[in-house]
Amino acid sequence: MLITFEGIEGSGKTTQIALLADHLKKKGRSIIQTREPGGTGFGEALRSVLLKKGFNVFPLPELLVFMAMRAQHIEEVILPALQDGSIVICDRFVDATYAYQGYGRKIDLGVIETLNRLVTRGIRPNLTILLNVSAERGLKRKAASAQMDRIEEEDISFHQKIKKAYEKLAREDPKRFFVVDGALKADAIHQIIREKVNNVLKSYGI
Ligand code: Z5A
């Protein structure tokens, strides 16, 4: 079972993943918590270069580095964990590439689809939780909590475009996406996600 979390920066993914993983672990589930970009030693090393400020990275090389990291992540972490019967919770996955490199950087969506299919070996999330917040709210949370990285430093219109892209992706695949209002209090969001995940696990007989 692969559960992914998506949303613009500061939407609360990290916060909600920690709460969900904790809840599922307490119920005795085997949980693998991971993230993109990153998730492996090789991926985390590339992540720090990719998000470092000061480089003028063109859209195509940016896409290819995300894909290289994803290929390593699938082989080293996600596939073995799924084969073991674990529940994998991943902070960002294939949809982030459609949103940021496709709708954000204007790379052809067909090219992204082909590369995603190749590097994931066809693995798709069973459930994708989209935390939906305005770009203003997300950036305000981020600005208060940490230094902005290279992609976060894009102007507000870029982040607004990403929010719209995620909403479009969710409309196009309503069975897989579960959209939650990310402006609610963290505890309220957790209760909504917990109920949804418990129902999905039940529907898979897990
Ligand atoms: N990227 C890409 O372009 N293409 C790809 O294919 C992939 C990624 C996979 C890094 O991602 C960048 O990679 C990202 C997209 C790109 N760039 N941008 N922009 P990331 O996931 O590592 O970084 P991020 O999106 O900036 O995530 P984040 O900083 O970890 O934010 P978050 O996880 O969504 O939020 P959080 O850390 O849980 O919360 C942020 C703050 O808000 C924190 O102080 C919390 O305490 C607070 N918070 C959380 N929830 C709430 C609620 N409900 N109310 C109030 N305050 C809250």
Tab-separated table of C-alpha atoms and ligand atoms in Angstrom:
chain	number	residue	atom	x	y	z
A	1	MET	CA	0.000	0.000	0.000
A	2	LEU	CA	1.500	3.302	-1.105
A	3	ILE	CA	0.088	6.521	0.377
A	4	THR	CA	1.456	9.801	-0.921
A	5	PHE	CA	1.040	13.341	0.399
A	6	GLU	CA	1.060	16.302	-1.941
A	7	GLY	CA	0.521	20.041	-1.693
A	8	ILE	CA	2.326	23.302	-2.119
A	9	GLU	CA	5.139	24.218	0.265
A	10	GLY	CA	3.986	24.855	3.808
A	11	SER	CA	0.755	22.919	3.229
A	12	GLY	CA	1.489	20.733	6.276
A	13	LYS	CA	2.572	17.447	4.645
A	14	THR	CA	5.441	16.761	7.028
A	15	THR	CA	3.251	17.500	10.057
A	16	GLN	CA	0.429	15.226	8.874
A	17	ILE	CA	2.721	12.376	7.810
A	18	ALA	CA	4.270	12.288	11.292
A	19	LEU	CA	0.809	12.166	12.927
A	20	LEU	CA	-0.479	9.460	10.561
A	21	ALA	CA	2.656	7.316	10.838
A	22	ASP	CA	2.457	7.534	14.616
A	23	HIS	CA	-1.218	6.500	14.599
A	24	LEU	CA	-0.602	3.535	12.279
A	25	LYS	CA	2.479	2.363	14.186
A	26	LYS	CA	0.464	2.384	17.417
A	27	LYS	CA	-2.000	0.076	15.681
A	28	GLY	CA	0.883	-2.312	14.997
A	29	ARG	CA	1.258	-1.586	11.267
A	30	SER	CA	4.613	-1.824	9.538
A	31	ILE	CA	5.249	1.696	8.241
A	32	ILE	CA	7.972	3.035	5.977
A	33	GLN	CA	8.074	6.822	6.031
A	34	THR	CA	9.988	8.411	3.197
A	35	ARG	CA	10.159	11.488	0.996
A	36	GLU	CA	10.963	12.958	-2.378
A	37	PRO	CA	13.176	14.543	-3.374
A	38	GLY	CA	15.402	12.253	-1.317
A	39	GLY	CA	14.534	9.069	0.531
A	40	THR	CA	17.901	7.349	-0.087
A	41	GLY	CA	21.512	8.318	0.667
A	42	PHE	CA	22.101	9.090	-3.007
A	43	GLY	CA	18.780	10.979	-3.260
A	44	GLU	CA	19.340	13.054	-0.122
A	45	ALA	CA	22.790	14.071	-1.417
A	46	LEU	CA	21.291	15.147	-4.747
A	47	ARG	CA	18.434	16.913	-2.931
A	48	SER	CA	20.791	19.293	-1.177
A	49	VAL	CA	22.377	20.246	-4.523
A	50	LEU	CA	19.050	20.515	-6.329
A	51	LEU	CA	17.438	22.828	-3.763
A	52	LYS	CA	20.558	24.910	-3.101
A	53	LYS	CA	20.166	28.583	-3.850
A	54	GLY	CA	22.377	30.263	-6.423
A	55	PHE	CA	22.246	27.775	-9.311
A	56	ASN	CA	20.361	28.696	-12.467
A	57	VAL	CA	18.975	25.217	-13.169
A	58	PHE	CA	17.165	24.797	-16.480
A	59	PRO	CA	13.829	22.902	-16.546
A	60	LEU	CA	15.056	19.769	-18.372
A	61	PRO	CA	18.095	19.037	-16.172
A	62	GLU	CA	15.916	19.727	-13.117
A	63	LEU	CA	13.363	17.166	-14.343
A	64	LEU	CA	16.043	14.563	-15.066
A	65	VAL	CA	17.579	14.893	-11.602
A	66	PHE	CA	14.150	14.430	-9.964
A	67	MET	CA	13.662	11.325	-12.114
A	68	ALA	CA	17.106	9.911	-11.280
A	69	MET	CA	16.328	10.313	-7.577
A	70	ARG	CA	12.921	8.659	-8.024
A	71	ALA	CA	14.411	5.690	-9.881
A	72	GLN	CA	16.875	5.102	-7.022
A	73	HIS	CA	14.097	5.591	-4.434
A	74	ILE	CA	11.864	3.013	-6.096
A	75	GLU	CA	14.595	0.363	-6.365
A	76	GLU	CA	16.162	0.915	-2.950
A	77	VAL	CA	13.193	1.754	-0.702
A	78	ILE	CA	9.665	1.740	-2.124
A	79	LEU	CA	9.589	-1.511	-4.095
A	80	PRO	CA	11.244	-3.649	-1.365
A	81	ALA	CA	8.929	-2.155	1.291
A	82	LEU	CA	5.816	-2.843	-0.789
A	83	GLN	CA	7.029	-6.389	-1.469
A	84	ASP	CA	7.415	-6.831	2.307
A	85	GLY	CA	3.800	-5.809	2.832
A	86	SER	CA	4.627	-2.515	4.565
A	87	ILE	CA	2.554	0.625	4.264
A	88	VAL	CA	4.741	3.222	2.539
A	89	ILE	CA	3.959	6.866	3.286
A	90	CYS	CA	5.782	9.177	0.921
A	91	ASP	CA	6.040	12.976	1.149
A	92	ARG	CA	5.617	13.943	-2.532
A	93	PHE	CA	5.847	11.521	-5.469
A	94	VAL	CA	4.883	11.441	-9.159
A	95	ASP	CA	2.222	14.173	-8.913
A	96	ALA	CA	4.773	16.741	-7.721
A	97	THR	CA	6.560	16.373	-11.055
A	98	TYR	CA	3.388	17.006	-13.070
A	99	ALA	CA	2.617	20.016	-10.872
A	100	TYR	CA	6.081	21.634	-10.662
A	101	GLN	CA	7.940	20.552	-13.806
A	102	GLY	CA	4.834	20.117	-15.985
A	103	TYR	CA	2.443	22.925	-15.091
A	104	GLY	CA	5.093	25.067	-13.341
A	105	ARG	CA	8.091	24.773	-15.702
A	106	LYS	CA	6.029	23.944	-18.812
A	107	ILE	CA	7.665	20.623	-19.664
A	108	ASP	CA	5.476	18.445	-21.871
A	109	LEU	CA	3.211	16.312	-19.659
A	110	GLY	CA	3.579	13.340	-22.041
A	111	VAL	CA	7.359	13.360	-21.510
A	112	ILE	CA	6.836	13.396	-17.729
A	113	GLU	CA	4.296	10.565	-17.996
A	114	THR	CA	6.734	8.421	-19.989
A	115	LEU	CA	9.617	9.049	-17.585
A	116	ASN	CA	7.420	8.513	-14.510
A	117	ARG	CA	6.220	5.196	-15.883
A	118	LEU	CA	9.798	4.112	-16.617
A	119	VAL	CA	11.338	5.075	-13.265
A	120	THR	CA	8.462	3.871	-11.058
A	121	ARG	CA	8.153	0.574	-12.960
A	122	GLY	CA	4.455	1.393	-13.114
A	123	ILE	CA	3.979	1.719	-9.336
A	124	ARG	CA	1.155	4.172	-8.612
A	125	PRO	CA	-0.047	5.422	-5.238
A	126	ASN	CA	-3.158	3.681	-3.848
A	127	LEU	CA	-4.136	6.922	-2.117
A	128	THR	CA	-2.909	10.490	-2.577
A	129	ILE	CA	-3.769	13.038	0.084
A	130	LEU	CA	-3.712	16.604	-1.210
A	131	LEU	CA	-3.423	19.252	1.487
A	132	ASN	CA	-4.952	22.260	-0.151
A	133	VAL	CA	-3.923	25.712	1.101
A	134	SER	CA	-3.524	29.083	-0.568
A	135	ALA	CA	-0.037	30.015	-1.753
A	136	GLU	CA	-0.124	33.005	0.608
A	137	ARG	CA	-0.811	30.809	3.644
A	138	GLY	CA	1.754	28.150	2.665
A	139	LEU	CA	4.530	30.662	2.065
A	140	LYS	CA	3.731	32.539	5.268
A	141	ARG	CA	4.050	29.299	7.261
A	142	LYS	CA	7.327	28.461	5.531
A	143	ALA	CA	8.773	31.935	5.978
A	144	ALA	CA	8.047	31.689	9.709
A	145	SER	CA	9.551	28.222	10.091
A	146	ALA	CA	12.655	27.945	7.907
A	147	GLN	CA	14.886	29.412	5.241
A	148	MET	CA	13.434	29.292	1.730
A	149	ASP	CA	15.164	26.994	-0.787
A	150	ARG	CA	15.711	27.558	-4.538
A	151	ILE	CA	12.231	26.429	-5.630
A	152	GLU	CA	10.407	28.018	-2.701
A	153	GLU	CA	11.990	31.335	-3.646
A	154	GLU	CA	9.966	31.438	-6.894
A	155	ASP	CA	7.449	34.301	-6.859
A	156	ILE	CA	3.904	33.900	-5.551
A	157	SER	CA	2.362	33.481	-9.014
A	158	PHE	CA	4.456	30.320	-9.511
A	159	HIS	CA	3.096	28.818	-6.273
A	160	GLN	CA	-0.467	29.835	-7.207
A	161	LYS	CA	0.018	27.988	-10.497
A	162	ILE	CA	1.171	24.890	-8.603
A	163	LYS	CA	-1.900	25.011	-6.341
A	164	LYS	CA	-4.165	25.122	-9.411
A	165	ALA	CA	-2.193	22.290	-11.026
A	166	TYR	CA	-2.704	20.068	-7.988
A	167	GLU	CA	-6.435	20.840	-7.976
A	168	LYS	CA	-6.590	19.855	-11.657
A	169	LEU	CA	-4.702	16.597	-11.024
A	170	ALA	CA	-7.132	15.785	-8.205
A	171	ARG	CA	-10.169	16.479	-10.403
A	172	GLU	CA	-8.738	14.205	-13.094
A	173	ASP	CA	-8.217	11.263	-10.729
A	174	PRO	CA	-10.893	11.573	-8.017
A	175	LYS	CA	-10.696	7.905	-7.015
A	176	ARG	CA	-7.051	8.193	-6.001
A	177	PHE	CA	-6.983	11.752	-4.637
A	178	PHE	CA	-8.423	12.799	-1.295
A	179	VAL	CA	-8.440	16.579	-0.952
A	180	VAL	CA	-8.326	18.070	2.535
A	181	ASP	CA	-8.614	21.720	3.526
A	182	GLY	CA	-5.059	22.406	4.746
A	183	ALA	CA	-6.136	25.647	6.416
A	184	LEU	CA	-7.849	23.734	9.241
A	185	LYS	CA	-6.088	23.132	12.535
A	186	ALA	CA	-3.488	20.329	12.355
A	187	ASP	CA	-5.432	18.081	14.757
A	188	ALA	CA	-8.669	18.444	12.776
A	189	ILE	CA	-6.840	17.576	9.549
A	190	HIS	CA	-5.308	14.538	11.210
A	191	GLN	CA	-8.729	13.229	12.294
A	192	ILE	CA	-10.060	13.549	8.716
A	193	ILE	CA	-7.000	11.804	7.232
A	194	ARG	CA	-7.015	9.083	9.861
A	195	GLU	CA	-10.627	8.176	9.129
A	196	LYS	CA	-10.000	8.122	5.381
A	197	VAL	CA	-6.862	5.979	5.681
A	198	ASN	CA	-8.537	3.518	8.049
A	199	ASN	CA	-11.403	3.133	5.548
A	200	VAL	CA	-9.029	2.654	2.615
A	201	LEU	CA	-7.011	0.024	4.514
A	202	LYS	CA	-10.263	-1.775	5.346
A	203	SER	CA	-11.345	-1.666	1.689
A	204	TYR	CA	-8.051	-3.381	0.729
A	205	GLY	CA	-8.553	-5.924	3.511
A	206	ILE	CA	-5.397	-4.697	5.280
B	1	Z5A	N1	9.677	19.029	-6.222
B	1	Z5A	C1	9.560	19.173	-7.595
B	1	Z5A	O1	9.683	20.298	-8.116
B	1	Z5A	N2	9.341	18.077	-8.363
B	1	Z5A	C2	9.235	16.827	-7.853
B	1	Z5A	O2	9.039	15.855	-8.612
B	1	Z5A	C3	9.347	16.680	-6.427
B	1	Z5A	C4	9.568	17.802	-5.647
B	1	Z5A	C5	9.234	15.312	-5.806
B	1	Z5A	C6	11.057	20.265	-1.978
B	1	Z5A	O3	9.919	19.541	-1.566
B	1	Z5A	C7	10.801	20.864	-3.333
B	1	Z5A	O4	10.867	19.862	-4.348
B	1	Z5A	C8	9.433	21.471	-3.444
B	1	Z5A	C9	8.812	20.845	-4.709
B	1	Z5A	C10	9.973	20.220	-5.399
B	1	Z5A	N3	9.639	22.852	-3.650
B	1	Z5A	N4	8.899	23.764	-3.394
B	1	Z5A	N5	8.437	24.725	-3.271
B	1	Z5A	P1	9.598	19.372	-0.028
B	1	Z5A	O5	8.349	18.580	0.062
B	1	Z5A	O6	10.761	18.829	0.695
B	1	Z5A	O7	9.438	20.866	0.504
B	1	Z5A	P2	8.149	21.661	0.839
B	1	Z5A	O8	7.034	21.517	-0.087
B	1	Z5A	O9	8.616	23.043	1.026
B	1	Z5A	O10	7.658	20.940	2.147
B	1	Z5A	P3	7.830	21.406	3.556
B	1	Z5A	O11	8.669	22.593	3.740
B	1	Z5A	O12	8.356	20.187	4.251
B	1	Z5A	O13	6.345	21.821	3.907
B	1	Z5A	P4	5.179	20.871	4.399
B	1	Z5A	O14	5.753	19.540	4.755
B	1	Z5A	O15	4.082	20.861	3.461
B	1	Z5A	O16	4.685	21.608	5.708
B	1	Z5A	P5	5.110	21.347	7.275
B	1	Z5A	O17	6.631	21.315	7.396
B	1	Z5A	O18	4.325	20.267	7.853
B	1	Z5A	O19	4.558	22.713	7.866
B	1	Z5A	C11	5.161	23.965	7.561
B	1	Z5A	C12	4.952	24.905	8.805
B	1	Z5A	O20	3.553	25.097	8.993
B	1	Z5A	C13	5.492	24.321	10.122
B	1	Z5A	O21	5.947	25.378	10.915
B	1	Z5A	C14	4.257	23.687	10.764
B	1	Z5A	O22	4.329	23.646	12.156
B	1	Z5A	C15	3.159	24.629	10.286
B	1	Z5A	N6	1.860	23.944	10.108
B	1	Z5A	C16	1.638	22.695	9.619
B	1	Z5A	N7	0.308	22.417	9.590
B	1	Z5A	C17	-0.317	23.514	10.066
B	1	Z5A	C18	-1.705	23.840	10.273
B	1	Z5A	N8	-2.682	22.997	9.961
B	1	Z5A	N9	-1.983	25.068	10.753
B	1	Z5A	C19	-0.986	25.946	11.040
B	1	Z5A	N10	0.338	25.711	10.893
B	1	Z5A	C20	0.665	24.500	10.393
